[in-house]
CSV table of N, CA, C and O in Angstrom, one decimal:
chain,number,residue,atom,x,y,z
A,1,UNK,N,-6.7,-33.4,-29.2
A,1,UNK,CA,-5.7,-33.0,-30.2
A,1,UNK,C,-4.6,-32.3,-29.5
A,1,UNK,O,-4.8,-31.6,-28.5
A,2,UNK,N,-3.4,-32.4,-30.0
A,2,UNK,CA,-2.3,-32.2,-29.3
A,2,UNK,C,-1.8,-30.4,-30.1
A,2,UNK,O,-1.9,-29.8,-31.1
A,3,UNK,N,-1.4,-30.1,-28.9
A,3,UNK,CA,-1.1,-28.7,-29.7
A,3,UNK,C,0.0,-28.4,-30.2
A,3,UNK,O,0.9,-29.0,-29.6
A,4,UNK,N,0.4,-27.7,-31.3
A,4,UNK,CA,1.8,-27.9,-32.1
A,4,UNK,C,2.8,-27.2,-31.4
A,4,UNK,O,2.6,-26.1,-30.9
A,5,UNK,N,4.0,-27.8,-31.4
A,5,UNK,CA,5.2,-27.6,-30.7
A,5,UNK,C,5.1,-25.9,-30.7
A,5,UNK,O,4.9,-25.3,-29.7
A,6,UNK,N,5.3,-25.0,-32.0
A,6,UNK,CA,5.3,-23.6,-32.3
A,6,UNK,C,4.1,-22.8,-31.8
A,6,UNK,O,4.0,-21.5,-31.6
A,7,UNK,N,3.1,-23.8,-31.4
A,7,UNK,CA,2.1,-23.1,-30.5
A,7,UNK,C,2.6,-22.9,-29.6
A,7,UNK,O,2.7,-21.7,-29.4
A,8,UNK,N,3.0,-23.9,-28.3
A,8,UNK,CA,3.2,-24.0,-27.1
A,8,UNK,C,4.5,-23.4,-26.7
A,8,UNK,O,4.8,-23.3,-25.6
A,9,UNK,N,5.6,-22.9,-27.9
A,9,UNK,CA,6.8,-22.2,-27.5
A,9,UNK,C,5.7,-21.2,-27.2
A,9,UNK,O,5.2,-21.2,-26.1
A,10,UNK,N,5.4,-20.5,-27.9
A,10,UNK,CA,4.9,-19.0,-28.1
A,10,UNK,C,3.9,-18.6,-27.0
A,10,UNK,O,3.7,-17.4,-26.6
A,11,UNK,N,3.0,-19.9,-26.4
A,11,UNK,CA,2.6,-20.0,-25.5
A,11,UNK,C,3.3,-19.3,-24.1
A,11,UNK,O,3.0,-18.3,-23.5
A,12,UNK,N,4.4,-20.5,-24.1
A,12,UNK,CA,5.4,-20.3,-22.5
A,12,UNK,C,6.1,-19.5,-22.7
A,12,UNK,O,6.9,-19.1,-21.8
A,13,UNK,N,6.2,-18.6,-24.2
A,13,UNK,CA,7.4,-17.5,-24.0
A,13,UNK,C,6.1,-16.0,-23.8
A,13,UNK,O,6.5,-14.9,-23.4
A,14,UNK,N,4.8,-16.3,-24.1
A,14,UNK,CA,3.7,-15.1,-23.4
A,14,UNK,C,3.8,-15.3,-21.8
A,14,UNK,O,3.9,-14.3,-21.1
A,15,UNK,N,3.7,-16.4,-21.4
A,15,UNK,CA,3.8,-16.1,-20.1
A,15,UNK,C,4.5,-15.9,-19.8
A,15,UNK,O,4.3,-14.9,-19.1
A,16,UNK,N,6.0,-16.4,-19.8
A,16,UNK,CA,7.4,-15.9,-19.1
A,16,UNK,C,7.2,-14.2,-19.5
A,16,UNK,O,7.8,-13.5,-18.7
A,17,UNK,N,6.6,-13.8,-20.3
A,17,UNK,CA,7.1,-12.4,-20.5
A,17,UNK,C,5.8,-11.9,-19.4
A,17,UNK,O,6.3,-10.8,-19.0
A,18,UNK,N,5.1,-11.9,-19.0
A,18,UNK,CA,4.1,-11.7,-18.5
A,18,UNK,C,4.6,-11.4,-16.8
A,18,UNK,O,4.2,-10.6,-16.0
A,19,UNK,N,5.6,-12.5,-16.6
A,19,UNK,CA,5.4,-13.1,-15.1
A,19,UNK,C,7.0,-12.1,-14.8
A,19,UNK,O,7.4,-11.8,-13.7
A,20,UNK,N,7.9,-11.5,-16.4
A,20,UNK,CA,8.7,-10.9,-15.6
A,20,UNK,C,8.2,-9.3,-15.2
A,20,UNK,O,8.3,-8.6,-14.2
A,21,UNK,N,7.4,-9.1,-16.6
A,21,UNK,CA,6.8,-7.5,-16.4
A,21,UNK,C,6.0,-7.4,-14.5
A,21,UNK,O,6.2,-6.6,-13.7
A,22,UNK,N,5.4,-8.5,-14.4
A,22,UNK,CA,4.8,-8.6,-13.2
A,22,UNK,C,5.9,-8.6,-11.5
A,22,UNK,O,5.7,-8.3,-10.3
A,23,UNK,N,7.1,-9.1,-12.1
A,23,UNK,CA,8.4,-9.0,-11.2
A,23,UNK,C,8.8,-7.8,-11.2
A,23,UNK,O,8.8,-7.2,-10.1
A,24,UNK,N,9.1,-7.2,-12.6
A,24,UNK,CA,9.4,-5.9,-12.5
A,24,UNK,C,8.9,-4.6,-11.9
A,24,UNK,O,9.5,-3.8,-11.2
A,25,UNK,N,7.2,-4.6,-12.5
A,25,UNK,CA,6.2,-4.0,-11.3
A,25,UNK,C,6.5,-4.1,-9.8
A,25,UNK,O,6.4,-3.1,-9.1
A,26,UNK,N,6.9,-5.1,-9.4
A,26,UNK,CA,6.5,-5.2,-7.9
A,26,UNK,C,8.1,-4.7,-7.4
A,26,UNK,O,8.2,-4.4,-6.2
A,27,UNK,N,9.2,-4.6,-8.1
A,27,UNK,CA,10.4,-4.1,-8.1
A,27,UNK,C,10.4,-2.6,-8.0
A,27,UNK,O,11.0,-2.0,-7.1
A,28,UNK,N,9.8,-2.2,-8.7
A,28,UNK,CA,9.8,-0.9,-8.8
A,28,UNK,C,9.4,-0.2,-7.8
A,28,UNK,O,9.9,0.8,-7.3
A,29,UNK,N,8.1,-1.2,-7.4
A,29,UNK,CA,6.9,-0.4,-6.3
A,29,UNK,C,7.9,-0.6,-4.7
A,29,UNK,O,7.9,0.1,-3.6
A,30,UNK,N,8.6,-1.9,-5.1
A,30,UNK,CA,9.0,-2.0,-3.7
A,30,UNK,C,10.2,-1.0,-3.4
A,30,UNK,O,9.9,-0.2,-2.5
A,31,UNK,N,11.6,-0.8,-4.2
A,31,UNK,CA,12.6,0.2,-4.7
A,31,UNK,C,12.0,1.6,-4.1
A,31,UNK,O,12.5,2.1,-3.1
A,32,UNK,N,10.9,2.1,-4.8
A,32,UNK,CA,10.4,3.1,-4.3
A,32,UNK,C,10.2,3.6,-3.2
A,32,UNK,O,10.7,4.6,-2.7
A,33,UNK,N,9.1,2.5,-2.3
A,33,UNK,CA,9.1,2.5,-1.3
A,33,UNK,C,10.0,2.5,-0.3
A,33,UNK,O,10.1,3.5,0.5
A,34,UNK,N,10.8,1.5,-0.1
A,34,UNK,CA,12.0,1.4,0.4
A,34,UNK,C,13.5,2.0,0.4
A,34,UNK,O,14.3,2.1,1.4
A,35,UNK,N,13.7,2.4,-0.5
A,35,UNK,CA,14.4,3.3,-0.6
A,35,UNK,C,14.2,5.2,-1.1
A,35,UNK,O,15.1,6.0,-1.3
A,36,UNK,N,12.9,5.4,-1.2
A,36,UNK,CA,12.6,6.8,-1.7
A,36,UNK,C,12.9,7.3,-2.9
A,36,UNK,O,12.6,8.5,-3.0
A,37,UNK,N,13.3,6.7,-3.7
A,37,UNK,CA,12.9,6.9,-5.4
A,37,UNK,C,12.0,6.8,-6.1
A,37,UNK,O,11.2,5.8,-5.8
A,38,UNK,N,11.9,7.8,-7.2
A,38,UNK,CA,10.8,7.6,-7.4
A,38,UNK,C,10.8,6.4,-8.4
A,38,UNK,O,11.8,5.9,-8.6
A,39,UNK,N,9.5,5.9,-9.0
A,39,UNK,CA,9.0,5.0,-9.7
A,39,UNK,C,9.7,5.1,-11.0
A,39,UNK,O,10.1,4.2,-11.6
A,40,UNK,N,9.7,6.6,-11.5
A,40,UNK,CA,10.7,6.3,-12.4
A,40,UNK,C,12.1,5.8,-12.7
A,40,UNK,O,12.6,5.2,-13.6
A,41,UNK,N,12.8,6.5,-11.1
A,41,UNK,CA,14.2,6.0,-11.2
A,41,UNK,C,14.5,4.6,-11.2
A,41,UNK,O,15.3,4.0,-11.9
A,42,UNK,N,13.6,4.0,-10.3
A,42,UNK,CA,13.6,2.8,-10.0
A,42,UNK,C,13.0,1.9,-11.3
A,42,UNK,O,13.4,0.8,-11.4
A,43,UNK,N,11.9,2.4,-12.6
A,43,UNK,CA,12.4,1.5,-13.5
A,43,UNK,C,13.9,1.4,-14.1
A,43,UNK,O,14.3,0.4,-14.5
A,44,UNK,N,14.5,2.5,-14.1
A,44,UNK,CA,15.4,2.8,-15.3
A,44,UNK,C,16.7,2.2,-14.8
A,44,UNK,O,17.6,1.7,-15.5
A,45,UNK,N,16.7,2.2,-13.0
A,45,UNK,CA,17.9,1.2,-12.1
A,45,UNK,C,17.7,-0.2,-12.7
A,45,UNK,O,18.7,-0.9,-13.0
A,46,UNK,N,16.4,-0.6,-12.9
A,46,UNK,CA,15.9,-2.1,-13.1
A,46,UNK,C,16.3,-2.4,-14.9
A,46,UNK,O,16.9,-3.4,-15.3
A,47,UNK,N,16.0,-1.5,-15.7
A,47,UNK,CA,16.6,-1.6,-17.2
A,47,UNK,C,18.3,-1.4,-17.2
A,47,UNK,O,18.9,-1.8,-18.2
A,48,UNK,N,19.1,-0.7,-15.8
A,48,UNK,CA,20.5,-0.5,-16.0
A,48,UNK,C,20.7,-1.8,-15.1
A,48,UNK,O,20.9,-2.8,-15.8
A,49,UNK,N,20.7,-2.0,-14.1
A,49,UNK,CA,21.4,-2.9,-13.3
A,49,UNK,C,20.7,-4.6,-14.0
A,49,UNK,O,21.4,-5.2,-14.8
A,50,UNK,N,19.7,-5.2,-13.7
A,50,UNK,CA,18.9,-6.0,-13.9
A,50,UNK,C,17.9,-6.1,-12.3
A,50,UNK,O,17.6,-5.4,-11.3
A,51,UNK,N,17.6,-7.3,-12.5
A,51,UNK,CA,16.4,-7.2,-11.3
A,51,UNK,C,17.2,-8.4,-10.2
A,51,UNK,O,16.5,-9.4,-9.9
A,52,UNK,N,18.5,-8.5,-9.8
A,52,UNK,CA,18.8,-8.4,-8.3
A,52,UNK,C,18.9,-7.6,-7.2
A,52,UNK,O,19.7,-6.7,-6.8
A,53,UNK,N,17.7,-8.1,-6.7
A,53,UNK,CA,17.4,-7.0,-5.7
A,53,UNK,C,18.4,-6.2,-4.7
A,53,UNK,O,18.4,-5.0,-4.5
A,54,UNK,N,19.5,-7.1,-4.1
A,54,UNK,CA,20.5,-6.2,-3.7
A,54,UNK,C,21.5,-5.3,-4.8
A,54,UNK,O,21.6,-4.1,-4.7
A,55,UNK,N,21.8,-5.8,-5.3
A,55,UNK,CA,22.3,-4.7,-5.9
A,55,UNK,C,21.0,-3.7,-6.9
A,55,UNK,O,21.4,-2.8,-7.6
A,56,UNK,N,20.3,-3.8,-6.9
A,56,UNK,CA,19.5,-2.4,-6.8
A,56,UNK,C,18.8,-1.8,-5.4
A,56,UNK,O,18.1,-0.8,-5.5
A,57,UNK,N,19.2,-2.5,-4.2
A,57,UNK,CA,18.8,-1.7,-3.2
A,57,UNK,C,20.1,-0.8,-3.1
A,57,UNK,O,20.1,0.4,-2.8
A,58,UNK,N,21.1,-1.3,-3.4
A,58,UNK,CA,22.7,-0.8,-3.2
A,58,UNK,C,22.8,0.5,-4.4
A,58,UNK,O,23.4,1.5,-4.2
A,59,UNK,N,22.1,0.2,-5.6
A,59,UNK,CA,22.5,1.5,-6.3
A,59,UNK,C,21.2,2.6,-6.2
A,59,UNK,O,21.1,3.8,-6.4
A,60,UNK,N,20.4,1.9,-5.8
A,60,UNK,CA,18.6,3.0,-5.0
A,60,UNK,C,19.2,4.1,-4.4
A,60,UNK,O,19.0,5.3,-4.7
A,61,UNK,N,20.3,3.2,-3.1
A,61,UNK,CA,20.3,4.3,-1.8
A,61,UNK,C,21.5,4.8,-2.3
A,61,UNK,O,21.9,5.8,-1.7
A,62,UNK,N,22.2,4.4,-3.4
A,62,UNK,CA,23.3,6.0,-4.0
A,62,UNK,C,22.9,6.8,-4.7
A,62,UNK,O,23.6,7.8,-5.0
A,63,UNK,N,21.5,6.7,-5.1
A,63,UNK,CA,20.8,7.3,-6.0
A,63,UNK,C,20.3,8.2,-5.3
A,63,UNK,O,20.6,9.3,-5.9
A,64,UNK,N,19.6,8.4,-4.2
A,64,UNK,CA,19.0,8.9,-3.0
A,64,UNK,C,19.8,9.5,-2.5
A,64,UNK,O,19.4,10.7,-2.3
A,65,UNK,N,21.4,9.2,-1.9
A,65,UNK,CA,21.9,10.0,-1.2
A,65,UNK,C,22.6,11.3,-2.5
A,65,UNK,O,23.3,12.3,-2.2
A,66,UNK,N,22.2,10.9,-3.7
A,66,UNK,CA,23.0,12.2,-4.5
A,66,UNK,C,22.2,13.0,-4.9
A,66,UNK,O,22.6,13.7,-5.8
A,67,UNK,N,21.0,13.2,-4.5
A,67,UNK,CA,19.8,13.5,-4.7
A,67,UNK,C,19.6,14.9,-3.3
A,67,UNK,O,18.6,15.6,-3.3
């Protein structure tokens, strides 16, 4: 039996949401580490900038040196 179109959106849009929270996690943890912010700042760079990692390493280490 074939599954309904409105299933399988709702489907691939649970996982896409799944696989960015899981991007984002590993963003943060890396940001942190790498550049010495904490976990918090480094979500709130990731909700202001988006999740290109150079330019959030580039706004991390301004974040850090004003710190």
């Amino acid at each position: 039996m074939e599954q309904p179109k409105s299933s399988y959106i709702a489907d691939e849009k649970r996982r896409d949401r799944g696989h960015r929270e899981e991007q984002e996690d590993f963003l943060v943890r890396f940001l942190a580490r790498e550049t010495g912010i904490t976990e918090a700042q480094a979500q709130a760079l990731i909700g202001m900038v988006g999740t290109d990692r150079a330019s959030l390493l580039r706004e991390a280490r301004i974040l850090k040196a004003q710190r």
